[in-house]
Coordinates of C-alpha atoms in Angstrom, one line a residue:
X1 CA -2.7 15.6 28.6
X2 CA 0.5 17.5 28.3
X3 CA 1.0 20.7 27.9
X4 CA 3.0 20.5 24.5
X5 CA 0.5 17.9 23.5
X6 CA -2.6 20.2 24.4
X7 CA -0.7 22.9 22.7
X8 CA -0.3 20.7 19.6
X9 CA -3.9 19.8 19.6
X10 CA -5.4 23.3 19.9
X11 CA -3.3 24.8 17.0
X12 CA -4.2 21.4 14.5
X13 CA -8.2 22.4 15.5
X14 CA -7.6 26.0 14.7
X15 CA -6.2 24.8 11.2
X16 CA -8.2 22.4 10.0
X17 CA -9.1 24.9 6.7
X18 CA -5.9 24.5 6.3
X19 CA -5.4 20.6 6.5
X20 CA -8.8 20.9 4.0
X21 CA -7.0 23.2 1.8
X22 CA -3.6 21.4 1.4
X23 CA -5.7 18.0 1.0
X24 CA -7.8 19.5 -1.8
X25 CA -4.6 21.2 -3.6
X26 CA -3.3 17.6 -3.3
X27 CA -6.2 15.6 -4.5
X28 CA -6.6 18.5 -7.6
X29 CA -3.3 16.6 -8.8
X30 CA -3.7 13.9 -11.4
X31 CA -0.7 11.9 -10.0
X32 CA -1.2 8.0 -11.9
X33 CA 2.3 6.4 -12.5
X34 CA 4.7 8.5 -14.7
X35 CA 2.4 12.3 -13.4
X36 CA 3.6 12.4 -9.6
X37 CA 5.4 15.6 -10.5
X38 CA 2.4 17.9 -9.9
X39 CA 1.7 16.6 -7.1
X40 CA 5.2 16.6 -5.5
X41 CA 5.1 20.3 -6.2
X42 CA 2.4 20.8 -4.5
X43 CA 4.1 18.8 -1.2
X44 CA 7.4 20.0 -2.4
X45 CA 5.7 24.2 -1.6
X46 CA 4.5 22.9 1.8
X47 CA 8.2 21.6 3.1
X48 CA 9.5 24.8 2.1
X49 CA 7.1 26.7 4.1
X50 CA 7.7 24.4 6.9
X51 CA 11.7 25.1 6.2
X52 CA 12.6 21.4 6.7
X53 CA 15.7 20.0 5.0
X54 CA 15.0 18.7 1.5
X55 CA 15.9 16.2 -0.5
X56 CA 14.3 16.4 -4.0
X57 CA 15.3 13.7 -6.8
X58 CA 14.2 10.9 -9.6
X59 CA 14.9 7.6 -8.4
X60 CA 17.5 5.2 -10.5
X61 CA 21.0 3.5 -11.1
X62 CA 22.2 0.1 -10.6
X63 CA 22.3 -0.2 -6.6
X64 CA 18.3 0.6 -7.1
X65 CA 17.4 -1.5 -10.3
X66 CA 19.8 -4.5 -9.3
X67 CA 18.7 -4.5 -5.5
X68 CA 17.0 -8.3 -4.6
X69 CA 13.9 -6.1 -3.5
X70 CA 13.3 -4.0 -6.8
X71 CA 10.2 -4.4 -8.6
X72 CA 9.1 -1.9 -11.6
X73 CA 6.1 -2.0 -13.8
X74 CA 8.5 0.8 -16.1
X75 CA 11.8 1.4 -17.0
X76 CA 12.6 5.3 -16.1
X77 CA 11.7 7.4 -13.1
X78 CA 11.9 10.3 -15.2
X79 CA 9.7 13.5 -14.1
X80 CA 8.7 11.4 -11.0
X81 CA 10.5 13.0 -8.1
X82 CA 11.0 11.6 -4.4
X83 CA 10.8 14.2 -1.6
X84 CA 12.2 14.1 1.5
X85 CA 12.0 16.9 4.1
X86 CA 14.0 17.0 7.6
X87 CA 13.4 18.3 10.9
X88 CA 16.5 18.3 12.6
X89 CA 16.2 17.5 16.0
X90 CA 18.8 18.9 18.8
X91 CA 19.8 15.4 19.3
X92 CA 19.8 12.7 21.8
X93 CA 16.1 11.4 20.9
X94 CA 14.6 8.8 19.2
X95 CA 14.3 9.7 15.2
X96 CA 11.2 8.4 12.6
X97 CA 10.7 8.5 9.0
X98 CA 6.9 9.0 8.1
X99 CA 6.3 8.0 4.8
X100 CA 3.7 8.2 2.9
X101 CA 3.2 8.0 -1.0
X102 CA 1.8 10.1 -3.9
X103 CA 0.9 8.1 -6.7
X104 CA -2.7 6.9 -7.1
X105 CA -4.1 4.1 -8.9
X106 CA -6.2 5.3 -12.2
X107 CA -9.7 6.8 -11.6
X108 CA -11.1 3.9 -13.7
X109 CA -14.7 4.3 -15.1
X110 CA -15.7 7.4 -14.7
X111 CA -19.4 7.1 -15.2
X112 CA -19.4 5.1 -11.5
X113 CA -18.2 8.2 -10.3
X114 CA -21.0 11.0 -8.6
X115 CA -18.2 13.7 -8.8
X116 CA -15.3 14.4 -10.6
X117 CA -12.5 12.3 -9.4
X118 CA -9.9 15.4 -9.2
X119 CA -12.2 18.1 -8.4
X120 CA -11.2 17.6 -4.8
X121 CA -15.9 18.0 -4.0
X122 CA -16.3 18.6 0.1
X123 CA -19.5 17.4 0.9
X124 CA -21.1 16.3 4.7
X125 CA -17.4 16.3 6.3
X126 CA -16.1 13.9 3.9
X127 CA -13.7 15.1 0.6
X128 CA -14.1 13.1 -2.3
X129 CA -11.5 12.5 -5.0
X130 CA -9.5 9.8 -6.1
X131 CA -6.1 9.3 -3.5
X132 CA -8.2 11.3 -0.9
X133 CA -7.9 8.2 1.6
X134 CA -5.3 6.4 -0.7
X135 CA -3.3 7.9 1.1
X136 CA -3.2 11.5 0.9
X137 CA -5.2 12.3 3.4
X138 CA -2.5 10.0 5.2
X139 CA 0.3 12.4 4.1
X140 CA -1.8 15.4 5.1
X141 CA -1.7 14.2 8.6
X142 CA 2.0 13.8 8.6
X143 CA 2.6 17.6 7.1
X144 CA 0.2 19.2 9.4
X145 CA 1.7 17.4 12.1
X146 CA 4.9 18.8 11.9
X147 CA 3.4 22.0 11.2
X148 CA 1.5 21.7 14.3
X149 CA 4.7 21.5 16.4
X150 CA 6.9 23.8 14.5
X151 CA 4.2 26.4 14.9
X152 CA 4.0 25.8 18.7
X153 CA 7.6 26.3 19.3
X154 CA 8.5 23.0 20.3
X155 CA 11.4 22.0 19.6
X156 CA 12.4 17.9 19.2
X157 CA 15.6 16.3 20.4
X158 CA 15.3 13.4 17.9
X159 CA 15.0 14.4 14.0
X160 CA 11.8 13.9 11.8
X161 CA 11.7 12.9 8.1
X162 CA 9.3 13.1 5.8
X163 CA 8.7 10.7 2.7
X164 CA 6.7 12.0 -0.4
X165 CA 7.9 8.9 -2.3
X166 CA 6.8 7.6 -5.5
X167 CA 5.5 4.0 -7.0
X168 CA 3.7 2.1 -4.0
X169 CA 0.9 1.2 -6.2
X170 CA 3.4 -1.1 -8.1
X171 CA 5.9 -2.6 -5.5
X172 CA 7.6 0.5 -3.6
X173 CA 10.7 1.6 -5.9
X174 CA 10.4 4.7 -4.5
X175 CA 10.4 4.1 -0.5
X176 CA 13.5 1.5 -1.6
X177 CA 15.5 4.6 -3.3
X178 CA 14.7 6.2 -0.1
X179 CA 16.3 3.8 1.6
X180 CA 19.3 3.0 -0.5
X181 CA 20.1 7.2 -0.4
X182 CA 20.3 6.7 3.6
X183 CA 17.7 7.7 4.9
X184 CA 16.9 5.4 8.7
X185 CA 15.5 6.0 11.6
X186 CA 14.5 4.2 15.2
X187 CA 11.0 3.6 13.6
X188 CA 8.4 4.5 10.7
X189 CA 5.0 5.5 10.5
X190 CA 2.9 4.8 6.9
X191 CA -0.3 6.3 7.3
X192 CA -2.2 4.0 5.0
X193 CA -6.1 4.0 5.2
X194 CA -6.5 2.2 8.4
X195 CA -9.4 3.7 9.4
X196 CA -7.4 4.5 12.6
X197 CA -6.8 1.1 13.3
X198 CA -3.3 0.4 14.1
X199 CA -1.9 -2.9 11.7
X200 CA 1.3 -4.1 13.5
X201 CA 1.1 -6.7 10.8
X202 CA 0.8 -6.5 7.1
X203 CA 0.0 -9.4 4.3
X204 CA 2.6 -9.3 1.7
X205 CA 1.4 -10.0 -2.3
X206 CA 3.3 -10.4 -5.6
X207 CA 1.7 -10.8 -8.9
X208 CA 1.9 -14.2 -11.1
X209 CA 1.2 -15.4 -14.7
X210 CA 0.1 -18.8 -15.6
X211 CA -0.5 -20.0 -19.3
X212 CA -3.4 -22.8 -19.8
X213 CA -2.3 -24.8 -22.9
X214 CA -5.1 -26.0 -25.1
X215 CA -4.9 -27.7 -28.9
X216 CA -6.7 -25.9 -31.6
X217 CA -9.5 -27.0 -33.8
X218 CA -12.3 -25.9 -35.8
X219 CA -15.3 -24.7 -34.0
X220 CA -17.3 -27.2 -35.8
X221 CA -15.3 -30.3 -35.0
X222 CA -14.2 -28.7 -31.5
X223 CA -14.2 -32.4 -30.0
X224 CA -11.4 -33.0 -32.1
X225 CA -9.3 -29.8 -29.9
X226 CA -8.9 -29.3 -26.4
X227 CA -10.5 -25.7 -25.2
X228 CA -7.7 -24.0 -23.2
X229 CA -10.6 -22.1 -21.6
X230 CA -11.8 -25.4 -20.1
X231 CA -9.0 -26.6 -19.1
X232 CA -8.3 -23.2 -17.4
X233 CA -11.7 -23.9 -15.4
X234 CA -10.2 -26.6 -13.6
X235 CA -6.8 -23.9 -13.0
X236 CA -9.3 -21.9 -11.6
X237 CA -10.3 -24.3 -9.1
X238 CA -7.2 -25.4 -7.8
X239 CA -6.3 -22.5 -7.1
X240 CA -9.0 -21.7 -4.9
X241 CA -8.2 -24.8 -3.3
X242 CA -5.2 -24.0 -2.5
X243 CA -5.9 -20.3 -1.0
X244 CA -8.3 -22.4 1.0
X245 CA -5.3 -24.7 2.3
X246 CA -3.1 -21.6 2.8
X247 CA -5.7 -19.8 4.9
X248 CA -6.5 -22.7 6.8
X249 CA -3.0 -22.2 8.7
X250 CA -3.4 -18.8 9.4
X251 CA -4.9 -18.3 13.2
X252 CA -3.3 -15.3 14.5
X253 CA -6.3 -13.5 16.6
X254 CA -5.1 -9.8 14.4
X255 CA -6.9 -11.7 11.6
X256 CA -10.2 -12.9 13.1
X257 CA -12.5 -10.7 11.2
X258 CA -10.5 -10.7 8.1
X259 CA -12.4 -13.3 5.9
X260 CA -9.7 -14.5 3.5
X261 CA -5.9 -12.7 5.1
X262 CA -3.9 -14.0 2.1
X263 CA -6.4 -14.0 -0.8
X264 CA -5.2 -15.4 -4.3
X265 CA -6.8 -13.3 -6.8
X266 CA -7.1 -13.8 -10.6
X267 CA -7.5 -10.0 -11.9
X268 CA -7.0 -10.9 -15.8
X269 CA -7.8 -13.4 -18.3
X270 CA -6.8 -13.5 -21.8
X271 CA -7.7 -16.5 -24.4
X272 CA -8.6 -17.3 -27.8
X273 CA -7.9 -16.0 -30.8
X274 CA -11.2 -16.8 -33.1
X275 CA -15.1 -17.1 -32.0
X276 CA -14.9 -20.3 -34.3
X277 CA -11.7 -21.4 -32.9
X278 CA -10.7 -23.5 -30.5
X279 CA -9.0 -21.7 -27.9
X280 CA -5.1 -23.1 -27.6
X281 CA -3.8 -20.9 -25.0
X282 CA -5.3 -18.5 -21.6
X283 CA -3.0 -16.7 -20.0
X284 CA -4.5 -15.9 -16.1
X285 CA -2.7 -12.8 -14.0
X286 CA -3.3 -12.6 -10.8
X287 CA -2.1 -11.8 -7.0
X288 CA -1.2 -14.3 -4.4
X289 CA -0.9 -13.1 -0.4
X290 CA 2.3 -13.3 1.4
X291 CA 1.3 -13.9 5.4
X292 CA 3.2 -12.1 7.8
X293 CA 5.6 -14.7 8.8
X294 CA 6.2 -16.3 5.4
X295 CA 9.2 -15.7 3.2
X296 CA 8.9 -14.9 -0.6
X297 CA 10.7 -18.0 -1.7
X298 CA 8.5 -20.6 0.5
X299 CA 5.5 -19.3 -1.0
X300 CA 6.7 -19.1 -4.9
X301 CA 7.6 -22.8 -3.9
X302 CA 4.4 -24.1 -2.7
X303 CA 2.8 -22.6 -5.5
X304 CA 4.5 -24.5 -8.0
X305 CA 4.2 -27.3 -6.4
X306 CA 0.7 -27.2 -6.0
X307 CA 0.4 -26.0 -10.2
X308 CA 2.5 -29.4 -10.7
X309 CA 0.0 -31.1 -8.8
X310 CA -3.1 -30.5 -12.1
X311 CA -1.6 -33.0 -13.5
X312 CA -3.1 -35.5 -10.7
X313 CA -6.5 -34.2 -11.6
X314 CA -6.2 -34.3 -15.2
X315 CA -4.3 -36.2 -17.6
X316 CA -4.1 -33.5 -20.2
X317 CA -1.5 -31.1 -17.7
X318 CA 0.9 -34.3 -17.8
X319 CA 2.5 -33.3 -21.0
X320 CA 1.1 -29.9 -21.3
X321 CA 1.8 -28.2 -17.9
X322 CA 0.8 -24.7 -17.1
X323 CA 4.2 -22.6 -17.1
X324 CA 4.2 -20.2 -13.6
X325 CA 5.4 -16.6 -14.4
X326 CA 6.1 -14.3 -11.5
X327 CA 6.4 -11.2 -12.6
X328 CA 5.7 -7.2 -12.0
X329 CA 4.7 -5.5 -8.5
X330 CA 5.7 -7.6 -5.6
X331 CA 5.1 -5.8 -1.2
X332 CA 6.8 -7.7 1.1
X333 CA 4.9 -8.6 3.9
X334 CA 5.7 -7.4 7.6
X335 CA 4.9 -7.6 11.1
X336 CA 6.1 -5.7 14.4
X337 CA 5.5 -7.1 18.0
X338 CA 2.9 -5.9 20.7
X339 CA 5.1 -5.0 22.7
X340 CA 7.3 -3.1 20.9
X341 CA 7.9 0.6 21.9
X342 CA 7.0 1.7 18.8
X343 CA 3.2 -0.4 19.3
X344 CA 3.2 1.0 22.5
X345 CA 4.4 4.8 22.0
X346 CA 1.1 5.1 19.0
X347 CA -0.9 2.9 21.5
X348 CA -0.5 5.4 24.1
X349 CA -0.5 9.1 21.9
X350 CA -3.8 7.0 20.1
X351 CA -5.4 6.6 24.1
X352 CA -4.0 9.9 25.2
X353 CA -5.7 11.8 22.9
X354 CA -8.8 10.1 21.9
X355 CA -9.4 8.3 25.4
X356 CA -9.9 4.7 24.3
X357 CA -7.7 2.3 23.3
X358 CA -6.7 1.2 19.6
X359 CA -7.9 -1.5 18.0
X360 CA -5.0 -3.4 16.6
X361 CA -5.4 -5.6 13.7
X362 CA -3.4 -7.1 10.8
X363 CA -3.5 -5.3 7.2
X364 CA -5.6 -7.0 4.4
X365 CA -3.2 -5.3 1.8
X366 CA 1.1 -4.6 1.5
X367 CA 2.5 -1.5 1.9
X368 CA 5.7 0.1 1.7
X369 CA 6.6 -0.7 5.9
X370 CA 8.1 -4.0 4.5
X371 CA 10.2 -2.8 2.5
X372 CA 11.1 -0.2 5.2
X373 CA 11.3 -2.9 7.5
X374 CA 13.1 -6.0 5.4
X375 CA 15.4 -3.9 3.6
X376 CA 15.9 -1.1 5.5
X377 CA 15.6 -2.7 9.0
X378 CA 13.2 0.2 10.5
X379 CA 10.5 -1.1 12.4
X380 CA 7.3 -0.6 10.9
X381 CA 4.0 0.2 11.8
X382 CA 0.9 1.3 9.2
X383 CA -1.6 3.5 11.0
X384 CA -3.7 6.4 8.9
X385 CA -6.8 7.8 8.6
X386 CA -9.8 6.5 5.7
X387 CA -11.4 3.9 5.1
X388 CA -9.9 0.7 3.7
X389 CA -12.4 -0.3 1.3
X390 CA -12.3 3.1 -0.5
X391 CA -9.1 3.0 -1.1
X392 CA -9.4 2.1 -5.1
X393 CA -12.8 2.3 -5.1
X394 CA -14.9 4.7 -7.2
X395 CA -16.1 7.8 -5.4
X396 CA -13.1 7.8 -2.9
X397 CA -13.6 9.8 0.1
X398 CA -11.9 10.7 3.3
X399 CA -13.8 11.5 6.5
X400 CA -12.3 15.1 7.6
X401 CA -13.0 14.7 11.1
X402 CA -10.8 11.2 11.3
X403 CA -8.0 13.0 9.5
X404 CA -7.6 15.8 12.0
X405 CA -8.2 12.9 14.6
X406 CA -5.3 11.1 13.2
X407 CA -2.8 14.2 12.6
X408 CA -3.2 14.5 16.6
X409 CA -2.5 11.2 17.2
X410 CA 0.4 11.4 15.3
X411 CA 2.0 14.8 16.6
X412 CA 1.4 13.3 20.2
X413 CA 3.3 10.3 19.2
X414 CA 6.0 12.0 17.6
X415 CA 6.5 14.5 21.1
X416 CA 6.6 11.7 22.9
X417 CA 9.1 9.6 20.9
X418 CA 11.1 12.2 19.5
X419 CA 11.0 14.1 23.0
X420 CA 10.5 17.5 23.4
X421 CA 13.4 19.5 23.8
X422 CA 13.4 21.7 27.0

């Protein structure tokens, strides 16, 4: 190993209190959609200490909210700030963005929780909170790392910038306003919860809507209606077929011990209006998975198509069709190439400093790196520490060890591709 990478290595060992602390402070902060701001204080202390350049603002205007990639579950970004902080390098290397987000998905039911989901608890090397692994323990990594090499002295030739941004859990406004202020680079890191595991590619999802027509009757004489929530049984159905069909295609080797890659997923059902009614409308939401190589549109397409198709099953959708809705949160899906230098630079800083080699899979879930990588045309690559099921799960927890693991990684990748400056 290096010198500047030993370096590195030795001071994140000697400071791992410190990645704990920064984590806890982090995870202490209630930061659902619309209460980031706490928690970008907290990030927003640590980039002055670190005396990087920052950039500190609410997202919005038109070039955001009319751009063909905007998608937003609200109307104002107001009191939910994006941070960006700069490490200038002394030029003539390679630059990165690492990006990482701050909003958390709600804590949910709290009686499925051991510990209190913002109490930050640290118990047998793990810390457990809600956002722990999704992903602040990601964007502890990515702080520490600088710190790591701004503490040893090293200087970079290429510059470093940090994301704090806003909104991933519902479709990446905030990474996008990143982009749109300017902000590129030769490549980006998203330290998602991989569980070290480096995804060169990344399913894509958006969110649909699809109403279930029925006729309404009386309860007593339902034979004389036609239940909406039967005929939505049959929806149901077909559209399991059809993530069947879509999955079927799918053989890329990154996917192999991924049961379903592009899942369709009905999260919500609403129907009926009276117990002694017959139900004359459901309305289903759900997600749909975007593969890799597939284009929003194609997909939209051969969903309607195959919704047209109920009618070929029963004769009932032939005048009453079920209307498709697509609507809300939408990731775009990406993928990089093995052999790019970006694969190969975290390969290597991932073998260098661990001694094995990475396993490289495909993601099960969007991020923000398509958006990074479709609209602002910065190769991508998602690689954190935590484990991907916890991430939404109750009793969230990060594995302390694997974080310090992967802020090594990381600093060793970025001396290498930013180069050290002599």
């Amino acid at each position: 190993m290096e010198d500047s990478q030993k370096q590195v290595c030795a001071w994140i060992n000697d400071n791992r209190h410190r990645s704990i602390k920064l984590l806890k402070k982090m995870v202490e902060q209630r930061s659902v959609q619309g209460n980031e701001a706490s928690a970008q204080a907290v990030v927003l202390e640590k980039c002055r200490q670190l005396s990087l350049d920052i950039d500190l603002w609410e997202p919005g205007g038109k070039a955001l909210k009319q751009h063909p990639h905007f998608v937003a579950t609200r109307t104002s970004f107001k009191d939910s700030p994006n941070i960006v902080g700069v490490m200038k390098g002394t030029g003539g290397g390679r630059s990165v963005i690492l990006n990482g987000h701050v909003d958390v998905v709600p804590e949910g039911d709290l009686k499925q929780w051991e510990v209190d989901p913002y109490q930050a608890v640290v118990k047998d090397n793990r810390l457990y909170g809600r956002g722990s692994t999704d992903m602040k323990g990601g964007n502890v990594c990515l702080l520490m790392a600088i710190e790591a090499i701004k503490a040893s002295g090293i200087s970079l030739k290429g510059d470093v910038i940090f994301q704090s941004v806003i909104e991933e859990e519902s479709g990446g406004a905030g990474t996008l306003a990143a982009i749109l202020r300017g902000y590129k680079a030769d490549a980006a890191i998203v330290p998602e919860p991989t569980k070290m595991k480096i995804f060169q590619k990344q399913q894509g999802s958006m969110w649909f809507r699809l109403k279930v027509k029925g006729r309404s009757a009386h309860g007593g004489t339902r034979y004389e209606g036609v239940s909406a929530i039967e005929k939505t049984t049959l929806v149901v159905e077909h559209l399991l077929e059809l993530e069947q069909k879509r999955n079927k295609r799918i053989t890329d080797p990154l996917y192999q011990t991924i049961p379903i890659p592009v899942p369709i997923n009905i999260g919500k059902i609403e129907g009926g209006t009276w117990p002694s009614s017959v139900a004359d409308l459901v309305t289903l939401e759900g997600r749909c998975g975007i593969a890799p190589n597939e284009k929003i549109e194609d997909v939209q397409a051969e969903f309607q198509v195959w919704i047209d198709e109920l009618s070929s099953k029963d004769e009932w959708f032939k005048e009453h069709p079920a209307e498709l809705e697509w609507f809300g949160a939408r990731w775009l899906p990406n993928e990089i190439d093995g052999t790019h230098p970006l694969t190969e630079a975290l390969s290597k800083a991932y073998a260098d400093i661990l001694g094995r080699e990475p396993v490289i899979e495909a993601s099960p879930w969007g991020t923000d790196a398509g958006l990074l990588s479709h609209a602002g045309g910065i190769p991508s690559i998602v690689f954190g520490p935590g484990e991907t099921e916890m991430a939404h799960f109750p009793n969230e927890f990060i594995d302390i060890d694997q974080m310090i693991s992967c802020t090594k990684v990381i600093a060793a990748f970025i001396l290498d591709w930013c180069e050290v400056s002599e």
